[in-house]
Tab-separated table of C-alpha atoms and ligand atoms in Angstrom:
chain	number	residue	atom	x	y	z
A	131	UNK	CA	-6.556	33.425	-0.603
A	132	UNK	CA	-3.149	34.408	-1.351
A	133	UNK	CA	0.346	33.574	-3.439
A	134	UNK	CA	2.767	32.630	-1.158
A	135	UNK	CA	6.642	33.082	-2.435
A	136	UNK	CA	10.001	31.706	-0.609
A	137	UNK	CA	13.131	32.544	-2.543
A	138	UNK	CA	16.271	31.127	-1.393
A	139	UNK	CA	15.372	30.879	2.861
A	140	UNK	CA	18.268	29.212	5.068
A	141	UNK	CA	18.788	28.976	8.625
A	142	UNK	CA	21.433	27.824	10.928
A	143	UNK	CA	21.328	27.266	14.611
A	144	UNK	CA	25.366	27.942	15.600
A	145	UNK	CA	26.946	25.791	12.778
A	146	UNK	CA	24.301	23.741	12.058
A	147	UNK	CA	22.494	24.434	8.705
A	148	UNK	CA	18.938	23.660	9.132
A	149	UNK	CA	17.480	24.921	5.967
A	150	UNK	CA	19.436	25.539	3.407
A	151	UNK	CA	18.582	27.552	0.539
A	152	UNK	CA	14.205	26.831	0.400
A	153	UNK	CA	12.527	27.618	-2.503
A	154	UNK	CA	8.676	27.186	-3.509
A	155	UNK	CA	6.104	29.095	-5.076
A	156	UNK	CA	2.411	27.937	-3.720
A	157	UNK	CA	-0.421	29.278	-5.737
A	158	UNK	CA	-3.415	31.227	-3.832
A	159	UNK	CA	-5.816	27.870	-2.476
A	160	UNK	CA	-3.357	25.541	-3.042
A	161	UNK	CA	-2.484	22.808	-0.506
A	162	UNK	CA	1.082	21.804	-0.361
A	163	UNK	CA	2.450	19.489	2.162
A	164	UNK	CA	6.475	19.392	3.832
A	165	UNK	CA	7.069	16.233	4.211
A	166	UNK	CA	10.298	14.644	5.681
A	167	UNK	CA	11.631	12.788	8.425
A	168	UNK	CA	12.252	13.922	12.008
A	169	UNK	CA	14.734	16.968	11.614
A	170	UNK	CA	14.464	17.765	7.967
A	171	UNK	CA	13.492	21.372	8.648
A	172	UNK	CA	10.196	21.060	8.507
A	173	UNK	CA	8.880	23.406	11.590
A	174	UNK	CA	11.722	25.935	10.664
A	175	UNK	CA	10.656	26.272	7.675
A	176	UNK	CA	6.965	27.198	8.390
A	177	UNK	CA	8.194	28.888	12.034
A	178	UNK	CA	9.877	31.171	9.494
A	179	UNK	CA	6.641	31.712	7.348
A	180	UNK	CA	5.022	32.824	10.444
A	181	UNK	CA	7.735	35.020	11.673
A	182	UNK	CA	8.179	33.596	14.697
A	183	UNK	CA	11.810	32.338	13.191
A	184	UNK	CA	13.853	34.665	11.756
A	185	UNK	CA	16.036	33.784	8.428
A	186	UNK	CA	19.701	34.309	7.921
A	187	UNK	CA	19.305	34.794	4.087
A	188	UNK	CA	16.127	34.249	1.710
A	189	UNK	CA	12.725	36.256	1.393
A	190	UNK	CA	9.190	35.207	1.751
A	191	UNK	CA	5.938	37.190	0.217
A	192	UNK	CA	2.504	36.581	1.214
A	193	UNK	CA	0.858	37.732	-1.790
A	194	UNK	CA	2.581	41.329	-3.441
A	195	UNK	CA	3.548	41.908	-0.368
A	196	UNK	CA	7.198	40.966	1.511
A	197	UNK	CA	6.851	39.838	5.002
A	198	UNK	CA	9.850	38.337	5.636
A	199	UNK	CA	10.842	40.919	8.890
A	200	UNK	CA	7.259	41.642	9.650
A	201	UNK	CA	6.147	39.818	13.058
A	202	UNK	CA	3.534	37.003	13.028
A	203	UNK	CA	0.617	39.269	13.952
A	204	UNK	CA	1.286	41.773	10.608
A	205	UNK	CA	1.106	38.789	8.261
A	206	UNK	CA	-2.600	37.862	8.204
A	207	UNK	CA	-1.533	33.788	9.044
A	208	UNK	CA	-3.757	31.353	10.655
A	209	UNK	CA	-1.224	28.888	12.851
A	210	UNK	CA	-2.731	24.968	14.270
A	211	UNK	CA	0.494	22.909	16.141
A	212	UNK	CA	0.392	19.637	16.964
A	213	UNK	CA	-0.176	20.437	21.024
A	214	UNK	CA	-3.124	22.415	20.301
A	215	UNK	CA	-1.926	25.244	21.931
A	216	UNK	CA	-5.785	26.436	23.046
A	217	UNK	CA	-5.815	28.749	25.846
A	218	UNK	CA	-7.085	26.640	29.081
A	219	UNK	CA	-8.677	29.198	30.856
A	220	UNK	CA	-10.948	30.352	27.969
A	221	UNK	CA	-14.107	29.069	26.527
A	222	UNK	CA	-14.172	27.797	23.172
A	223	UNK	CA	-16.069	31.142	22.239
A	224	UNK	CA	-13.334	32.945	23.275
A	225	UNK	CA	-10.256	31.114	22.424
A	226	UNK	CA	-12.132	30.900	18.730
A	227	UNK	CA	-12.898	35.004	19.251
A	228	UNK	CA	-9.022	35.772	20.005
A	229	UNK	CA	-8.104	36.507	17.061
A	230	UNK	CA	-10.959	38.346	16.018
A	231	UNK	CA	-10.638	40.795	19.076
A	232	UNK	CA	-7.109	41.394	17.886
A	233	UNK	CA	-8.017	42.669	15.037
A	234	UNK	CA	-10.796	44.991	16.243
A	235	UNK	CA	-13.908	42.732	14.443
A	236	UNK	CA	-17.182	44.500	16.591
A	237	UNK	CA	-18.857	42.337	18.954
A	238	UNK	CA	-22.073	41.671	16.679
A	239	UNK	CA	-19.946	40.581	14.063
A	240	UNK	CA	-17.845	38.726	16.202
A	241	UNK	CA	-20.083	36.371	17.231
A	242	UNK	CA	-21.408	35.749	13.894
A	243	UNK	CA	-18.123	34.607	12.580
A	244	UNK	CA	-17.074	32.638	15.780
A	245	UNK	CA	-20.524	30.844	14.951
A	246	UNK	CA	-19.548	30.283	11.569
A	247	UNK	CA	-16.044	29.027	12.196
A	248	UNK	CA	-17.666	26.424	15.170
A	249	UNK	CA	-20.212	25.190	12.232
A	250	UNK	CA	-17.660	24.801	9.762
A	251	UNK	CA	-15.431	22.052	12.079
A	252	UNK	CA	-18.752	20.501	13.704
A	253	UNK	CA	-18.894	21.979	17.161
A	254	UNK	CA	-21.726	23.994	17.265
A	255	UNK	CA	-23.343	24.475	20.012
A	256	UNK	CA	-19.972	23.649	21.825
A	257	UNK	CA	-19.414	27.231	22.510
A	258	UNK	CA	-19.456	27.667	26.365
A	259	UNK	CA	-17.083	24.549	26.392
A	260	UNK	CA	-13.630	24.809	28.149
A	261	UNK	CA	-10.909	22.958	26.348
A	262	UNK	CA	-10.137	20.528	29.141
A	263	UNK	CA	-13.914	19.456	28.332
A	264	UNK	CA	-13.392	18.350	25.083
A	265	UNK	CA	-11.584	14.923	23.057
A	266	UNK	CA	-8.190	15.509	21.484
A	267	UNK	CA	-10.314	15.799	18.262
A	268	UNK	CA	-12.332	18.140	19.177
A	269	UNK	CA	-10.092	20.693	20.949
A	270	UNK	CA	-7.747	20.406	17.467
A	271	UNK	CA	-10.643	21.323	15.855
A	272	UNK	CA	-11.011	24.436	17.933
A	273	UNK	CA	-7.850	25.193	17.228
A	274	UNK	CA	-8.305	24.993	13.408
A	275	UNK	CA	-11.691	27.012	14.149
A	276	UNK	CA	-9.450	29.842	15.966
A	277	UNK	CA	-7.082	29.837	12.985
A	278	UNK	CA	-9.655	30.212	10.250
A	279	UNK	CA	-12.055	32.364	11.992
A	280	UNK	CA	-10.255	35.830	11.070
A	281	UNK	CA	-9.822	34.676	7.597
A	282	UNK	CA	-6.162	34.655	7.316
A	283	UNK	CA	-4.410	34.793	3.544
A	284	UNK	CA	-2.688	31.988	4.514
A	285	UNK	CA	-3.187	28.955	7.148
A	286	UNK	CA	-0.022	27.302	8.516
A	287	UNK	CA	-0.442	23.537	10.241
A	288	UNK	CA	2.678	21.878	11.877
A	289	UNK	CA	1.718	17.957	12.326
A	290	UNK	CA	-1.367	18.749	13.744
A	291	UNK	CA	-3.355	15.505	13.554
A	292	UNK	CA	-0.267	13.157	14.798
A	293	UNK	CA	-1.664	13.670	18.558
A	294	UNK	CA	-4.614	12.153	17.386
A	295	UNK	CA	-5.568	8.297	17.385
A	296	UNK	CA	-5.469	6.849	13.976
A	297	UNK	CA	-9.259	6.520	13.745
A	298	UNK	CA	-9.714	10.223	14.290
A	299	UNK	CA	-6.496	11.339	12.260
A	300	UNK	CA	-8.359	10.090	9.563
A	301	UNK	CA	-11.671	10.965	9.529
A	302	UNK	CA	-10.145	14.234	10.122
A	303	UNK	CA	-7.929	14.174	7.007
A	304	UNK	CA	-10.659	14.355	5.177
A	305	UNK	CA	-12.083	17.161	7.167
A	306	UNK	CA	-9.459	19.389	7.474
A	307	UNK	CA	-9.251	19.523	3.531
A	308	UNK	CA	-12.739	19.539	3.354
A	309	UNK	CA	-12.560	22.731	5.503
A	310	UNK	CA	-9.467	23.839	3.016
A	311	UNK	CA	-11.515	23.327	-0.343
A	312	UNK	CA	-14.142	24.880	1.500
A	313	UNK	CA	-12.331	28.415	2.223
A	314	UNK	CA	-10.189	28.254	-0.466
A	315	UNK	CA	-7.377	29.116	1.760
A	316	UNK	CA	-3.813	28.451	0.887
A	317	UNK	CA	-2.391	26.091	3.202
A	318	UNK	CA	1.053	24.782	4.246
A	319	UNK	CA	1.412	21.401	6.241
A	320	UNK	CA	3.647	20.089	7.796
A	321	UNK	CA	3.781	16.127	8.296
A	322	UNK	CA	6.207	13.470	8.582
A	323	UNK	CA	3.536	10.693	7.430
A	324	UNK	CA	4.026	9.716	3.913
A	325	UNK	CA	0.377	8.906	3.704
A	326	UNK	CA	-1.294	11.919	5.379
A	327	UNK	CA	0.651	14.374	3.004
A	328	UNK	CA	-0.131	11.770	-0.496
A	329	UNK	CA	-3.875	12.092	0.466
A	330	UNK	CA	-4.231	15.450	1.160
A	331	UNK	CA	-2.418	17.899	-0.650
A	332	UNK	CA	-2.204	19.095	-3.792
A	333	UNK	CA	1.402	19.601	-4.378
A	334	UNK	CA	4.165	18.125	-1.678
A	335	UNK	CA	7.992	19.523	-0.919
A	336	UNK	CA	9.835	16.551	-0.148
A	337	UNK	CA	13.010	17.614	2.452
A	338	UNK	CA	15.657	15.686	3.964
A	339	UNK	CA	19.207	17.470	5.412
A	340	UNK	CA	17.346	20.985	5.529
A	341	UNK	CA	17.063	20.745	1.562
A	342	UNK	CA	14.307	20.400	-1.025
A	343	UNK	CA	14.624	17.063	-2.640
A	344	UNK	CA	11.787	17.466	-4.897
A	345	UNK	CA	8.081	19.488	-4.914
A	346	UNK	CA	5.940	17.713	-6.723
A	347	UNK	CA	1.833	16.208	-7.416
A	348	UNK	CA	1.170	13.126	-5.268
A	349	UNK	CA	1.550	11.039	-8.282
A	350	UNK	CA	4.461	12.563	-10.137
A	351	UNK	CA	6.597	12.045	-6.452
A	352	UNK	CA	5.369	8.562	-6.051
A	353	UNK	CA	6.171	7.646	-9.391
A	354	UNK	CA	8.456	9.216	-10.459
A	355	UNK	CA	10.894	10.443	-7.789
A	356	UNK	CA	13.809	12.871	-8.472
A	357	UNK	CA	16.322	11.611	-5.910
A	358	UNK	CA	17.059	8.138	-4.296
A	359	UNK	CA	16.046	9.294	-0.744
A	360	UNK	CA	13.091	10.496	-1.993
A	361	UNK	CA	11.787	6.674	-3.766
A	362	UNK	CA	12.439	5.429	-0.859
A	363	UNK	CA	10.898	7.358	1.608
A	364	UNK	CA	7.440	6.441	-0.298
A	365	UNK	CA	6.080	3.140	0.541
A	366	UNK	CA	8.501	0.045	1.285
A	367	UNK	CA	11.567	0.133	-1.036
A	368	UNK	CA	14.334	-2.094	-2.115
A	369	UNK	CA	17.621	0.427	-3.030
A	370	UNK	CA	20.329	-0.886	-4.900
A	371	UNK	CA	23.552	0.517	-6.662
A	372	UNK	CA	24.005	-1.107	-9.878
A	373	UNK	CA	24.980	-0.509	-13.573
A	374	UNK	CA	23.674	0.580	-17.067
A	375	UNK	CA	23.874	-2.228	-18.695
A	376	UNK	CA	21.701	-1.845	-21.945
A	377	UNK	CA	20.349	1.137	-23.620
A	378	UNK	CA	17.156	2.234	-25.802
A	379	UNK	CA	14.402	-0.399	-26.421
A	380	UNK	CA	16.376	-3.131	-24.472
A	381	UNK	CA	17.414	-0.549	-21.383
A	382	UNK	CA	18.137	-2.618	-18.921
A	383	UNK	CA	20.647	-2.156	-15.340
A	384	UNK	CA	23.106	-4.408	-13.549
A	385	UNK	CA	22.589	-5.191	-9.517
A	386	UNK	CA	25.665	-8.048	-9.913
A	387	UNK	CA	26.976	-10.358	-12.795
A	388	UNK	CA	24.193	-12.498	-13.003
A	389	UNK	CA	21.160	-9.702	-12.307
A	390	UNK	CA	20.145	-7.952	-15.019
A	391	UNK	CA	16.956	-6.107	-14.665
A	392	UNK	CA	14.992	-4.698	-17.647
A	393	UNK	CA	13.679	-0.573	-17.028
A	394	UNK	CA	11.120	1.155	-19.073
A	395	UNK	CA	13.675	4.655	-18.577
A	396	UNK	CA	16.762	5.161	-17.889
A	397	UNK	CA	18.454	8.835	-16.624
A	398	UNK	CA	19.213	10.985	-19.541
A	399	UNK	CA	22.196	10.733	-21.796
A	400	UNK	CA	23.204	7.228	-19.291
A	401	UNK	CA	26.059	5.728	-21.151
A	402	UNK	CA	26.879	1.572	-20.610
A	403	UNK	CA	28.652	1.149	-17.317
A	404	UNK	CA	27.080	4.212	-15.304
A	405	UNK	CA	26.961	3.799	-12.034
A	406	UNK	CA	22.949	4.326	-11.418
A	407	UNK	CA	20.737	3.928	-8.470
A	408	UNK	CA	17.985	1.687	-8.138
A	409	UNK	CA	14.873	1.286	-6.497
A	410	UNK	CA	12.067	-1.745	-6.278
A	411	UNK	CA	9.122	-1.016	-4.559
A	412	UNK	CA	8.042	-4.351	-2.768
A	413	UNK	CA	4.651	-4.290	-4.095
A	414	UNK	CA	6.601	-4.489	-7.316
A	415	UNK	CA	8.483	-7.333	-7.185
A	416	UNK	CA	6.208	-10.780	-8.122
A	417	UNK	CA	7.143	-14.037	-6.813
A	418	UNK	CA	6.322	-17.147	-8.972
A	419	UNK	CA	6.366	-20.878	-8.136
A	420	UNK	CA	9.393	-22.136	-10.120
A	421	UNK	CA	7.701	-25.240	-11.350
A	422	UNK	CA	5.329	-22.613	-13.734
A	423	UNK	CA	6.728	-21.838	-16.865
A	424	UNK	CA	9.826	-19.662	-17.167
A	425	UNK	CA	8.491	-16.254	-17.929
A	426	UNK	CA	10.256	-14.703	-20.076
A	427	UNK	CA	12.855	-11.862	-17.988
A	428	UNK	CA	11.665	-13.567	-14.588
A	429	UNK	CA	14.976	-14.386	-12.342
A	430	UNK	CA	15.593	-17.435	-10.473
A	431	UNK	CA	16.004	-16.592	-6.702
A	432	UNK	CA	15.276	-18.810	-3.450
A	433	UNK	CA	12.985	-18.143	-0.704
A	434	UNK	CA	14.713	-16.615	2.169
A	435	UNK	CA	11.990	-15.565	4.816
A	436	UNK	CA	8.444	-16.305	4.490
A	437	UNK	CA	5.866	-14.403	6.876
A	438	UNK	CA	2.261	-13.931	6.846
A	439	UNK	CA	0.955	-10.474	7.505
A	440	UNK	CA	-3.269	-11.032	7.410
A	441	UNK	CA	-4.213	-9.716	3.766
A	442	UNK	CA	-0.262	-9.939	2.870
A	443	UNK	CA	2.792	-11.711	2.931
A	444	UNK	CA	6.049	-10.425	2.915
A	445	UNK	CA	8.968	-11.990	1.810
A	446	UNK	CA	12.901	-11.764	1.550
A	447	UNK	CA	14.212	-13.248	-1.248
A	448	UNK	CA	17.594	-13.909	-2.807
A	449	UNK	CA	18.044	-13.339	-6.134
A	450	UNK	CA	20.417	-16.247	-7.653
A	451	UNK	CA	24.039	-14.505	-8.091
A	452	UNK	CA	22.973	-11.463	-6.631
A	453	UNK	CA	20.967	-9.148	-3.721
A	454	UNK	CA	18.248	-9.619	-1.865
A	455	UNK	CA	15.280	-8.438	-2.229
A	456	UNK	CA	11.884	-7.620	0.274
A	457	UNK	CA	8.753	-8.253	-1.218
A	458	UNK	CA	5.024	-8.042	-0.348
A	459	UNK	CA	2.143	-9.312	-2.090
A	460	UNK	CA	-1.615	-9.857	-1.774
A	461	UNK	CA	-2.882	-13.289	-0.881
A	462	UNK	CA	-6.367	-14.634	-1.495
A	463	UNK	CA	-8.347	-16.164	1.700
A	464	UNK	CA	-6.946	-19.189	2.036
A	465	UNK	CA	-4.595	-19.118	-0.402
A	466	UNK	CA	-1.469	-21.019	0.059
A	467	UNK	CA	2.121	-20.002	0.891
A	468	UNK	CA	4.977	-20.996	-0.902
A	469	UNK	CA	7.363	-22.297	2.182
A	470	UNK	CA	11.017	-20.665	2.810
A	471	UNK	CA	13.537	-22.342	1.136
A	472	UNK	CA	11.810	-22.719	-1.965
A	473	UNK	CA	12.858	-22.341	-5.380
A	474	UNK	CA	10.914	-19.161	-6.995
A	475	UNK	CA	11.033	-17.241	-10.255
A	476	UNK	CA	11.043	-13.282	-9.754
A	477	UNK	CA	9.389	-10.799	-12.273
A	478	UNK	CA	9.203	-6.949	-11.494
A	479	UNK	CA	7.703	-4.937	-14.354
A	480	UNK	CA	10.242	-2.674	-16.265
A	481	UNK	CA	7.828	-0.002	-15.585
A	482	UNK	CA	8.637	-0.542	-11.584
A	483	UNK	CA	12.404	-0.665	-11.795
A	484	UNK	CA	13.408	2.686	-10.888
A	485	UNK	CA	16.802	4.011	-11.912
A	486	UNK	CA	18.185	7.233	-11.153
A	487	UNK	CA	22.159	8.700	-11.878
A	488	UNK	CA	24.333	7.678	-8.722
A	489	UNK	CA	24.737	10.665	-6.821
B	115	ATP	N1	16.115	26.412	18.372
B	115	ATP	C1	16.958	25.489	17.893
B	115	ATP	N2	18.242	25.412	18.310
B	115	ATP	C2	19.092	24.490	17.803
B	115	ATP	N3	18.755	23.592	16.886
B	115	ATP	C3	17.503	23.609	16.432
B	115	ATP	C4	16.522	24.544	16.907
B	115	ATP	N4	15.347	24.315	16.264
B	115	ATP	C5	15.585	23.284	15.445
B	115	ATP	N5	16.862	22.862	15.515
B	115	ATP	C6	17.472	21.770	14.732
B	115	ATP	O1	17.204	21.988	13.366
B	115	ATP	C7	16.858	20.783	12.714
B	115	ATP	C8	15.487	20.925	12.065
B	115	ATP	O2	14.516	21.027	13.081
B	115	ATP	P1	12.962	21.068	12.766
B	115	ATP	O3	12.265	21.305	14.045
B	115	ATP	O4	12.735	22.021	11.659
B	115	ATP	O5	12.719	19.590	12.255
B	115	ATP	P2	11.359	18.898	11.750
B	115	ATP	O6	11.584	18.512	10.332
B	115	ATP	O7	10.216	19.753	12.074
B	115	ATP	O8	11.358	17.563	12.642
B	115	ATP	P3	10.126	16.817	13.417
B	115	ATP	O9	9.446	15.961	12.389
B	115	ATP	O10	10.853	15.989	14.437
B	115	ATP	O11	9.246	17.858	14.013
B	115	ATP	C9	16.932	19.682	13.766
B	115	ATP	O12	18.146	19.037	13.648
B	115	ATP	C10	16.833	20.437	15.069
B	115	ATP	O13	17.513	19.768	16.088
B	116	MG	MG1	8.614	19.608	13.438
């Protein structure tokens, strides 16, 4: 169990800047996720943890000590990818023993701790295996075995339950944090699935552009992101540039002349007329039948689409004198659907409407 430390790491590939300027600071057992969408930097940044990426600028420490131009075998690093990467022509014994023989472990011992490292993921007794024997899940898990099995300070994981079904991926969420908790071991994973990275990890960089947008708990991120990209990467989002239109107990934002949305927070020091960004999640926004009484700061607004999804329905809806908006709510069994064309009343909680300075 180690500190990890990554001050200031970039890297471009000819002009292209891939990472630019990573930061983060992961305490010894923690779990912190990068998460981002396809090309955010994700793989270079932990390709350059492991050293098998060099930086053009920045440092990284693996506890007191700097590793940054050390190669991947003087680092003490457990590695899983997403393909597996087990060695075909080896048992599992022996593709969970490779790391062990590089570092000298004797043979007693070695088979102790390949043992161990089978139990720990569920495969014992699997030993005399080949990997082309095996599920997808179980050959990952091999490979997680061969990474842990030399007790590395630090265990590195690029995406590596997306080649599983999504049965397996999560039943083995569970597991490979399980197996985390379990060893204490400071982890970094990589994953471009919002939900895989708010369920697992303790802390999670959000990256988009090859830069940090913000590193944050699960629930600070969700609700409370830093940036507009990174609201509405989480969950389904409605964005929207608008206006400060009201400020302290009253704060409230502009989308148009007619929509004015109440906020429970505004950014700091927002003056009237700031241009601000905001963002409605679509479990946020409530649709009422018009014909109930007027809530109080509901919004008139007309059906648009209408479609059922099984437990849901999701709906577009146009706000009267202004945007529209995608929503999704809950329906009881049986419950009925107000039809498209309709005549609604919109309420979204202050609490929900999101507003950040326009960038
Ligand atoms: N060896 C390379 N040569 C040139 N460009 C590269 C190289 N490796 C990565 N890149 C580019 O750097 C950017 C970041 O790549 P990276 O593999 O880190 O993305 P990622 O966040 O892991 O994406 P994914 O979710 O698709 O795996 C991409 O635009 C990619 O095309
Ligand atoms: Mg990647």
């Amino acid at each position: 169990m180690a500190r990890l430390t990554i001050n200031q790491l970039s890297r471009r590939f000819g002009s292209f800047l891939a990472v630019d300027r990573f930061s983060l600071d992961v305490e010894p057992g923690e779990f912190v996720s990068l998460l981002g969408p396809s090309g955010c930097g994700k793989s270079t940044i932990l390709r350059m943890i492991a050293g098998l990426l060099e930086p053009d600028s920045g440092s990284i420490a693996i506890g007191d000590k700097e590793v940054t131009w050390l190669p991947p075998e003087k680092r003490n690093i457990g590695l899983v990818f997403q393909s597996y990467a087990l060695f075909p022509h080896m048992s599992v014994f022996e593709n969970v023993a490779f790391g062990l023989r590089q570092r000298g472990v004797d043979e007693a011992s070695l088979k102790t701790r390949v043992h161990e490292a089978l139990d720990l993921v569920h495969l014992t007794g699997l030993d005399r295996r080949f990997p082309r024997e095996m599920s997808g899940g179980q050959q990952q898990r091999v490979a997680l075995a061969r990474a842990v099995a030399p007790q590395p300070a630090l265990l590195l994981l690029d995406e590596p339950l997306s080649n599983l079904d999504a049965k397996l991926r999560d039943s083995m969420r569970f597991e490979l944090r399980r197996l985390q908790q379990t060893l204490s071991i400071t982890t970094i994973f990589v994953t471009h699935d919002q939900e895989e990275a708010l369920t697992m990890s303790d802390r999670i960089c959000v990256l988009s552009g090859g830069q940090l947008h913000q590193v944050g708990r699960p629930r600070e991120i969700y609700d409370m992101p830093a940036t507009p990209f990174v609201a509405e990467f989480f969950g389904r989002s409605n964005g929207f540039d608008g206006k400060v239109a009201a400020l302290g107990d009253k704060a409230a934002v502009s989308l148009s002349d007619d929509v004015r949305l109440v906020t429970s927070h505004l950014p700091d020091g927002a003056q009237i007329g700031d241009p601000v960004h905001v963002t409605i999640r679509q479990e946020s926004v409530r649709i009422l039948e018009a014909e109930n009484e007027p809530a109080r700061s509901s919004l008139p607004a007309v059906l648009d689409i209408v479609s059922f999804a099984g437990s849901t329905a999701q709906f577009l809806v146009r706000l009267s004198g202004g945007p529209q908006l995608n929503a999704e709510m809950n329906i009881e069994r049986g419950g009925s659907l107000p039809e498209a064309g309709s005549h609604v009343r919109v309420m979204i909680d202050p609490g929900d409407v999101i507003v950040m300075a326009a960038r």
